[in-house]
Coordinates of C-alpha atoms (C1' of nucleotides) and ligand atoms in Angstrom, one line a residue:
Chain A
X212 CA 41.9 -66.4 -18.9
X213 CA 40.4 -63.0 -18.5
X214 CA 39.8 -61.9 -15.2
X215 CA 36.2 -61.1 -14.9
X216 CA 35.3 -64.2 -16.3
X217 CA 37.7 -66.5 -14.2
X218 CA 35.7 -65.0 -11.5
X219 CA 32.2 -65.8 -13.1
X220 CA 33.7 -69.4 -13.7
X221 CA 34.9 -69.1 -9.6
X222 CA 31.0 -68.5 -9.0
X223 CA 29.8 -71.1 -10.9
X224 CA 32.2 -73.5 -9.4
X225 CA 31.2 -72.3 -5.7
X226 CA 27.7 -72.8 -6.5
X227 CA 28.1 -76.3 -8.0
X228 CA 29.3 -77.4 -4.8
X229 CA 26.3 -76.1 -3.0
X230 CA 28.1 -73.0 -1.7
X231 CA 27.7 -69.2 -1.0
X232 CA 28.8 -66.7 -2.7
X233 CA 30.3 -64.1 -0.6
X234 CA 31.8 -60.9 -0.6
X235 CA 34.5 -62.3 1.6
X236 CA 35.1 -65.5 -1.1
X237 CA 35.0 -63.0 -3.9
X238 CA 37.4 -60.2 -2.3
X239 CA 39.7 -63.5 -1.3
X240 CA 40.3 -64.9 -5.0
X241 CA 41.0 -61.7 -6.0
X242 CA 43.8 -61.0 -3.6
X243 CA 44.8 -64.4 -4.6
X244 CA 45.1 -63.0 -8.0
X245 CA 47.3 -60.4 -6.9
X246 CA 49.3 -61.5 -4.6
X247 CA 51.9 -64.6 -5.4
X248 CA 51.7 -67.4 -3.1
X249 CA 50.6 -65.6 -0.2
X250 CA 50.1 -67.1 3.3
X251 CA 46.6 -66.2 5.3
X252 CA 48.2 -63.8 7.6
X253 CA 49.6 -61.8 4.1
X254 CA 46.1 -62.1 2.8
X255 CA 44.1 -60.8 6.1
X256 CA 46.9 -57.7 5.8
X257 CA 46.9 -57.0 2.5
X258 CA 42.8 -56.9 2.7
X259 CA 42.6 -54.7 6.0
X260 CA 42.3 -51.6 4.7
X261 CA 40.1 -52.1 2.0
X262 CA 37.9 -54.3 4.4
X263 CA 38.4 -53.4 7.8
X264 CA 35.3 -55.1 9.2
X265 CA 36.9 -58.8 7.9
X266 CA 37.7 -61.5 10.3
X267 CA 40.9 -63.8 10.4
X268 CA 39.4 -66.6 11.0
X269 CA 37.3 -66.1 7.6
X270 CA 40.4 -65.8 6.1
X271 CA 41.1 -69.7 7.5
X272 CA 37.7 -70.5 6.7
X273 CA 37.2 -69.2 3.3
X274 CA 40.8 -70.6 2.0
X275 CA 39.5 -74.0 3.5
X276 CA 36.5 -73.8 2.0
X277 CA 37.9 -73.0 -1.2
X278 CA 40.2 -75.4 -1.2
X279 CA 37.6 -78.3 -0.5
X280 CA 35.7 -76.7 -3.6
X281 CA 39.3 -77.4 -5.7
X282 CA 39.5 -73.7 -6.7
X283 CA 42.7 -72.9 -5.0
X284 CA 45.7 -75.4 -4.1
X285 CA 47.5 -75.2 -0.1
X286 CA 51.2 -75.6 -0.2
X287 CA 52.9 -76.5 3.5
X288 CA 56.4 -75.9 2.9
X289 CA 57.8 -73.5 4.9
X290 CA 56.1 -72.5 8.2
X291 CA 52.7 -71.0 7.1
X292 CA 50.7 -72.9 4.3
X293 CA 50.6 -70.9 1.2
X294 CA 47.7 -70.3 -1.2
X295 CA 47.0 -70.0 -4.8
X296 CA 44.5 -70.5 -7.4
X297 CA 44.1 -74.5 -9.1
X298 CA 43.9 -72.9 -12.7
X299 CA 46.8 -74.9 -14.3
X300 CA 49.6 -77.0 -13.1
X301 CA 53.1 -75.7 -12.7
X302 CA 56.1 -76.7 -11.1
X303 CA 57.7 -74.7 -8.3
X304 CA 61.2 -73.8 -6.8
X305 CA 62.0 -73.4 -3.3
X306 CA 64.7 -71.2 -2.3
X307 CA 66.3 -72.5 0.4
X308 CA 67.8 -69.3 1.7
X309 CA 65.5 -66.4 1.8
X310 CA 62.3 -68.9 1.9
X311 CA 60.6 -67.7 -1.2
X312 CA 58.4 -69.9 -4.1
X313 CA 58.3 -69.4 -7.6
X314 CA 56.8 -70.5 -10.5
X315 CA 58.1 -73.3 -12.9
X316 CA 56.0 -73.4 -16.1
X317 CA 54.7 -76.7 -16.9
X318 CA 56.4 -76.9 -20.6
X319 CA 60.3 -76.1 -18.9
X320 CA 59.7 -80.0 -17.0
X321 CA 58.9 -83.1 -18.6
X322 CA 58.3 -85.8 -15.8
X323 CA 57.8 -89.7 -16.8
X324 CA 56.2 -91.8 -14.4
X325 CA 56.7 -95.7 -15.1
X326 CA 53.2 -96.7 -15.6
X327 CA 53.7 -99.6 -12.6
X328 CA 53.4 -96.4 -10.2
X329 CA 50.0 -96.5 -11.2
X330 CA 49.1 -99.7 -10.1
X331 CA 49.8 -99.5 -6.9
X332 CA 49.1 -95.3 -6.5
X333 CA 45.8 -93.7 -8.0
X334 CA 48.0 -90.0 -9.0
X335 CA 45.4 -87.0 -9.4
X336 CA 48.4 -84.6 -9.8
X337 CA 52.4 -84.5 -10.3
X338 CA 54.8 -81.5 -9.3
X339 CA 58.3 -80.8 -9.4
X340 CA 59.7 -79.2 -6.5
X341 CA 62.8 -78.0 -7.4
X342 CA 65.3 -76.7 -3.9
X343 CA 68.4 -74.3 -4.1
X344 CA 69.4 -70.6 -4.4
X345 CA 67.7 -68.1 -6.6
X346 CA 69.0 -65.4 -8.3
X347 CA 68.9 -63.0 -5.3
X348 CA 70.3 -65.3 -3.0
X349 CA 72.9 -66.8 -5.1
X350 CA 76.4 -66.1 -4.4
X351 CA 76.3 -65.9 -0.6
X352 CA 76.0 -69.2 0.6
X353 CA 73.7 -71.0 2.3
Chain B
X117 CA 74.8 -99.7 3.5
X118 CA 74.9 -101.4 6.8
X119 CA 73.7 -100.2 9.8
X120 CA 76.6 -100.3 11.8
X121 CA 78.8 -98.2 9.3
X122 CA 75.8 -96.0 8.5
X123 CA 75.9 -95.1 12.3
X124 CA 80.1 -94.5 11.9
X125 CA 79.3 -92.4 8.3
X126 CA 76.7 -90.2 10.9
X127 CA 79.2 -90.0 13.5
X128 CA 82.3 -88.8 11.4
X129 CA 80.1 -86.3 9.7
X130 CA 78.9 -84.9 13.0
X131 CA 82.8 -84.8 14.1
X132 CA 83.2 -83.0 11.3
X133 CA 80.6 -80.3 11.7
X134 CA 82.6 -79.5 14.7
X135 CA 79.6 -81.3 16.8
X136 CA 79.9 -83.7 19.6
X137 CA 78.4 -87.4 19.1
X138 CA 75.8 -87.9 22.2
X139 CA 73.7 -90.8 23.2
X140 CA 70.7 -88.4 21.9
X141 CA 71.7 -88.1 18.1
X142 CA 72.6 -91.9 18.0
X143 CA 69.4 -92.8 19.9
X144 CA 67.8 -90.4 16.7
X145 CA 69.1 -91.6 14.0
X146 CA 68.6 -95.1 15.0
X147 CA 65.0 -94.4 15.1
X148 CA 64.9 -92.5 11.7
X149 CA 66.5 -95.9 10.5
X150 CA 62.9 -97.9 12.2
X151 CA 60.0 -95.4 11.8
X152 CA 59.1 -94.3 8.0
X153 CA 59.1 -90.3 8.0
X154 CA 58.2 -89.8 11.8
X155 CA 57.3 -86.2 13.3
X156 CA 58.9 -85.1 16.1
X157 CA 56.5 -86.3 18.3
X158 CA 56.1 -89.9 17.2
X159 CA 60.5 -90.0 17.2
X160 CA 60.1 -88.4 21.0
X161 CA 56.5 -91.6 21.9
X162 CA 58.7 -94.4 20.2
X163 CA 61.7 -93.3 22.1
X164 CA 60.1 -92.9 26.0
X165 CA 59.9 -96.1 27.1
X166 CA 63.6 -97.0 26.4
X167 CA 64.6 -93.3 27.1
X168 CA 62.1 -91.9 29.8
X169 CA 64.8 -89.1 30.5
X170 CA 64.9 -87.7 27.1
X171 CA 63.2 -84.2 26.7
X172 CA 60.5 -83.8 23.7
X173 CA 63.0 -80.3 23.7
X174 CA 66.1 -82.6 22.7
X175 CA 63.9 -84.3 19.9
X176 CA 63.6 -81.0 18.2
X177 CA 67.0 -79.4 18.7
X178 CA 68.5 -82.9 17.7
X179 CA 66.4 -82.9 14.2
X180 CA 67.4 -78.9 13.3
X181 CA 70.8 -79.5 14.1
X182 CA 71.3 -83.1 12.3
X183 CA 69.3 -81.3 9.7
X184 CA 72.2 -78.4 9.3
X185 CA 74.6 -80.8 9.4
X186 CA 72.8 -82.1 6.0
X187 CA 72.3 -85.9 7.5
X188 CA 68.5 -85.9 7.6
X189 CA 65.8 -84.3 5.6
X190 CA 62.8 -82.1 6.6
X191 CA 59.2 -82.3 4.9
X192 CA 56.6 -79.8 5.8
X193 CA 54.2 -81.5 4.4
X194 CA 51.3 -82.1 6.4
X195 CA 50.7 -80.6 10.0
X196 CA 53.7 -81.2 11.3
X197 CA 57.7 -81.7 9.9
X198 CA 58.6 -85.2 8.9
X199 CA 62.2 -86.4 8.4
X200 CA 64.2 -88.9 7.4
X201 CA 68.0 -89.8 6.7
X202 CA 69.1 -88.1 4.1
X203 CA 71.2 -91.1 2.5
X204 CA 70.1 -91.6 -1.4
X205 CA 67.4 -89.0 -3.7
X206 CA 64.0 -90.2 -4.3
X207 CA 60.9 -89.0 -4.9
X208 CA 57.3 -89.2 -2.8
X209 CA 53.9 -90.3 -2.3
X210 CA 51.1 -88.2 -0.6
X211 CA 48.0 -89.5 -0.2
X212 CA 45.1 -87.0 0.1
X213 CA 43.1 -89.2 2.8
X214 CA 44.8 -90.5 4.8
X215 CA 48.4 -88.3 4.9
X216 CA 50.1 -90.9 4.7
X217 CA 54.0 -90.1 2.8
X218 CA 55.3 -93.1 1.0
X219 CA 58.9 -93.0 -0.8
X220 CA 59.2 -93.6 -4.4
X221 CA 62.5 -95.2 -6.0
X222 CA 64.3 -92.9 -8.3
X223 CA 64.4 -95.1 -10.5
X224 CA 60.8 -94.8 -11.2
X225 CA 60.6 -91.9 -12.7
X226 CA 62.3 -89.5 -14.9
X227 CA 62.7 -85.9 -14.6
X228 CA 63.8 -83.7 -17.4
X229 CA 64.9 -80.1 -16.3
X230 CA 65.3 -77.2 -19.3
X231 CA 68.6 -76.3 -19.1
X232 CA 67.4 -72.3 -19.0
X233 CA 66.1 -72.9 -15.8
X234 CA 69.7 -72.9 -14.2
X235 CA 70.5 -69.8 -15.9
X236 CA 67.8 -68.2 -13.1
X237 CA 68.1 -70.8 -10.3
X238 CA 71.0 -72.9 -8.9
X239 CA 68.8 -76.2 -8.7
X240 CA 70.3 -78.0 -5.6
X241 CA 67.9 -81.2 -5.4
X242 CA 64.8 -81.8 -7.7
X243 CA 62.0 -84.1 -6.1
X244 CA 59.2 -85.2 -7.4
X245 CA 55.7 -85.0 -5.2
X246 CA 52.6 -87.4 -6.2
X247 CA 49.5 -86.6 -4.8
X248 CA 46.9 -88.6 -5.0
X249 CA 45.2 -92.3 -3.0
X250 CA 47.0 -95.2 -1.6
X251 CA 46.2 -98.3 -1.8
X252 CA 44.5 -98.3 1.1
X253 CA 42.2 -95.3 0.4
X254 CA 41.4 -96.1 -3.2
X255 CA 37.9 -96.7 -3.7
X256 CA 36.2 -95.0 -0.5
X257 CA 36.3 -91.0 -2.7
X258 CA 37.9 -88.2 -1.0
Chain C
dA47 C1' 91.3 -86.1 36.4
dC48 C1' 90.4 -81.3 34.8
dT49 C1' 88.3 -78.0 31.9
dG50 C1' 85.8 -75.5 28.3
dT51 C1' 81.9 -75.5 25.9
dA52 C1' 78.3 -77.8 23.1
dA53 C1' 74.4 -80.1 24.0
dA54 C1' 70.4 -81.7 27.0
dT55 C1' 66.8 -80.5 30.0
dG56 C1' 62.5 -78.2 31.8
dT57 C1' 59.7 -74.6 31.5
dA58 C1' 57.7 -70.7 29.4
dA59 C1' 56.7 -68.3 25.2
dT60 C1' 55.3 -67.9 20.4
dA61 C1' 53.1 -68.7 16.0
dA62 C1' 49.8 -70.9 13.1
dT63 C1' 45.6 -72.9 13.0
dT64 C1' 41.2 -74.6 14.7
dA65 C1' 36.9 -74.8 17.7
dC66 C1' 32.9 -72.8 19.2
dA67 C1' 28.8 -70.1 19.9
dA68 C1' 26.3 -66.1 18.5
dA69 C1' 25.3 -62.8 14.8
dT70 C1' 24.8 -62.0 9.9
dA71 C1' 23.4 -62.4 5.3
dA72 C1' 23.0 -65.4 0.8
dA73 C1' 19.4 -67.3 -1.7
dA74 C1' 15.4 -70.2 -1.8
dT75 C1' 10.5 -69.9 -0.8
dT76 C1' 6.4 -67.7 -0.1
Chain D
dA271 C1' 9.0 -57.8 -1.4
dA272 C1' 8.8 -60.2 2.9
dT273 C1' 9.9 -64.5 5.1
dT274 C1' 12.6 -68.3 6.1
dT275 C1' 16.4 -71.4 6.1
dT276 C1' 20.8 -72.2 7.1
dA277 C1' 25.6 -71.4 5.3
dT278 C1' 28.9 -68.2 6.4
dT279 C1' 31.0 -64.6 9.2
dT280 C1' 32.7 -62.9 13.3
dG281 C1' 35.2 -62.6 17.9
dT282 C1' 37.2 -65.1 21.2
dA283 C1' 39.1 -69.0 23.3
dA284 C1' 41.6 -73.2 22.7
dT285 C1' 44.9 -76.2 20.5
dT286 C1' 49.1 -77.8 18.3
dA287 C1' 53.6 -77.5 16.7
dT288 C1' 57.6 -75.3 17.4
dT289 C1' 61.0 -72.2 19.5
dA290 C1' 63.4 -69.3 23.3
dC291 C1' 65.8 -69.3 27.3
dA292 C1' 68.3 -70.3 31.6
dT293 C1' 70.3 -74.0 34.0
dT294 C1' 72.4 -78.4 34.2
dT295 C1' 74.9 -82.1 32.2
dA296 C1' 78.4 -84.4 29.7
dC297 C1' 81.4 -84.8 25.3
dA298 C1' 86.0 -84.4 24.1
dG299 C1' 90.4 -82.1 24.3
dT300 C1' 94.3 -81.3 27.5
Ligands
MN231 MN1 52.5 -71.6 -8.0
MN232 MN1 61.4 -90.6 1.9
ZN233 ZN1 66.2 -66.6 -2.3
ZN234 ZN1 45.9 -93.2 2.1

DNA sequence: ACTGTAAATGTAATAATTACAAATAAAATT
DNA sequence: AATTTTATTTGTAATTATTACATTTACAGT
């Protein structure tokens, strides 16, 4: 999807849910576009300079917010959750070593759920989390 | 497996870690055998009454170091870490109400990795994460 | 029993996140 | 365009989970 307009469709999705839209929301996603699975504290930094007057705490309460809305997904693995847009669904591996999270496309997984799962869970979403070494990391160990 | 030799399996793999077998670790892992993926706090509640000399500091230092010595898991999930014995692979439940983390057999479902992806990652454990309502929460919305 | 040292303990410190009250500014209304 | 409403932002204080550290205890080898 092209930028501008995945942040027209952001606008329109904030303003379905009865929302604001802010120059702190807006300035947020597009971090979020830049930056890859970035934590609040790396998104408050990375935005200081350009936005010296923004609060940390609206960093908290505008991922939260967004999150509620369904635009962006919160990922608690390591210490700090992580952030990133809910566009499409992907897998993800965890490097065990140095900590980092990286992308799986959807089409390199193909998951099968028996279909009793269903009748005793109602499943709004399935991901892979897949744990070792990657490629930096490999070769020394754990 | 039975409990008892569970509890010798732990204790021979402690040994040969190079660590020392305390009343502590025992008193752990029976617990991680009774509560279903406890935090570090409800492991150090369940455990006062029988065990009002234990430190909440032994809780923690006891679940990293079991944790190196690869005989429990960690989830960072939620707020805070939940663990469990690190005995046979399966996959798990999140509900989105209620936080609750329920364990699905491996047998119930299928994962399918491309086999470029360990050309770029060495894959040590692939787990499957369902997010969705429990039992208990369906019907009452998010 | 003696001894070396890993582990346990208690307290203090840290890191991530949240709570709260006052100030600001979207956006609806006039 | 001015006014109004109230969601959001801001700054600070509080909370929660976890870790650091110094001291004491006790596992396990001799
Ligand atoms: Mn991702
Ligand atoms: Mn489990
Ligand atoms: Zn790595
Ligand atoms: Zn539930």
């Amino acid at each position: 999807m092209k930028k501008d307009n995945l942040i027209d469709v952001v606008m329109e999705k904030i303003k379905e849910k009865g929302g604001r839209v802010t120059i702190q929301r807006l300035a947020i996603i597009n971090v979020l576009l830049k930056l890859d699975h970035p934590t609040a504290e790396e998104i408050y930094q990375f935005m200081r300079n350009e936005f010296p007057t923004l609060s940390f705490t609206t960093v908290y309460n505008t991922l939260h917010s967004l999150h509620e809305m369904g635009i962006l997904r919160e990922y608690r693995f390591g210490e700090a959750s992580r952030f990133e847009m809910a566009e499409t669904n992907h897998h993800h591996f965890l490097c065990q070593k140095c900590g980092g999270m990286k992308d799986i496309e959807d089409s390199n997984i193909t998951v099968h759920l028996d279909e009793k799962l269903s009748r005793h869970y109602h499943i709004l979403n399935t991901e892979v989390v897949l744990k070792g070494l990657c490629q930096d990391c490999m070769g020394e160990g754990i």
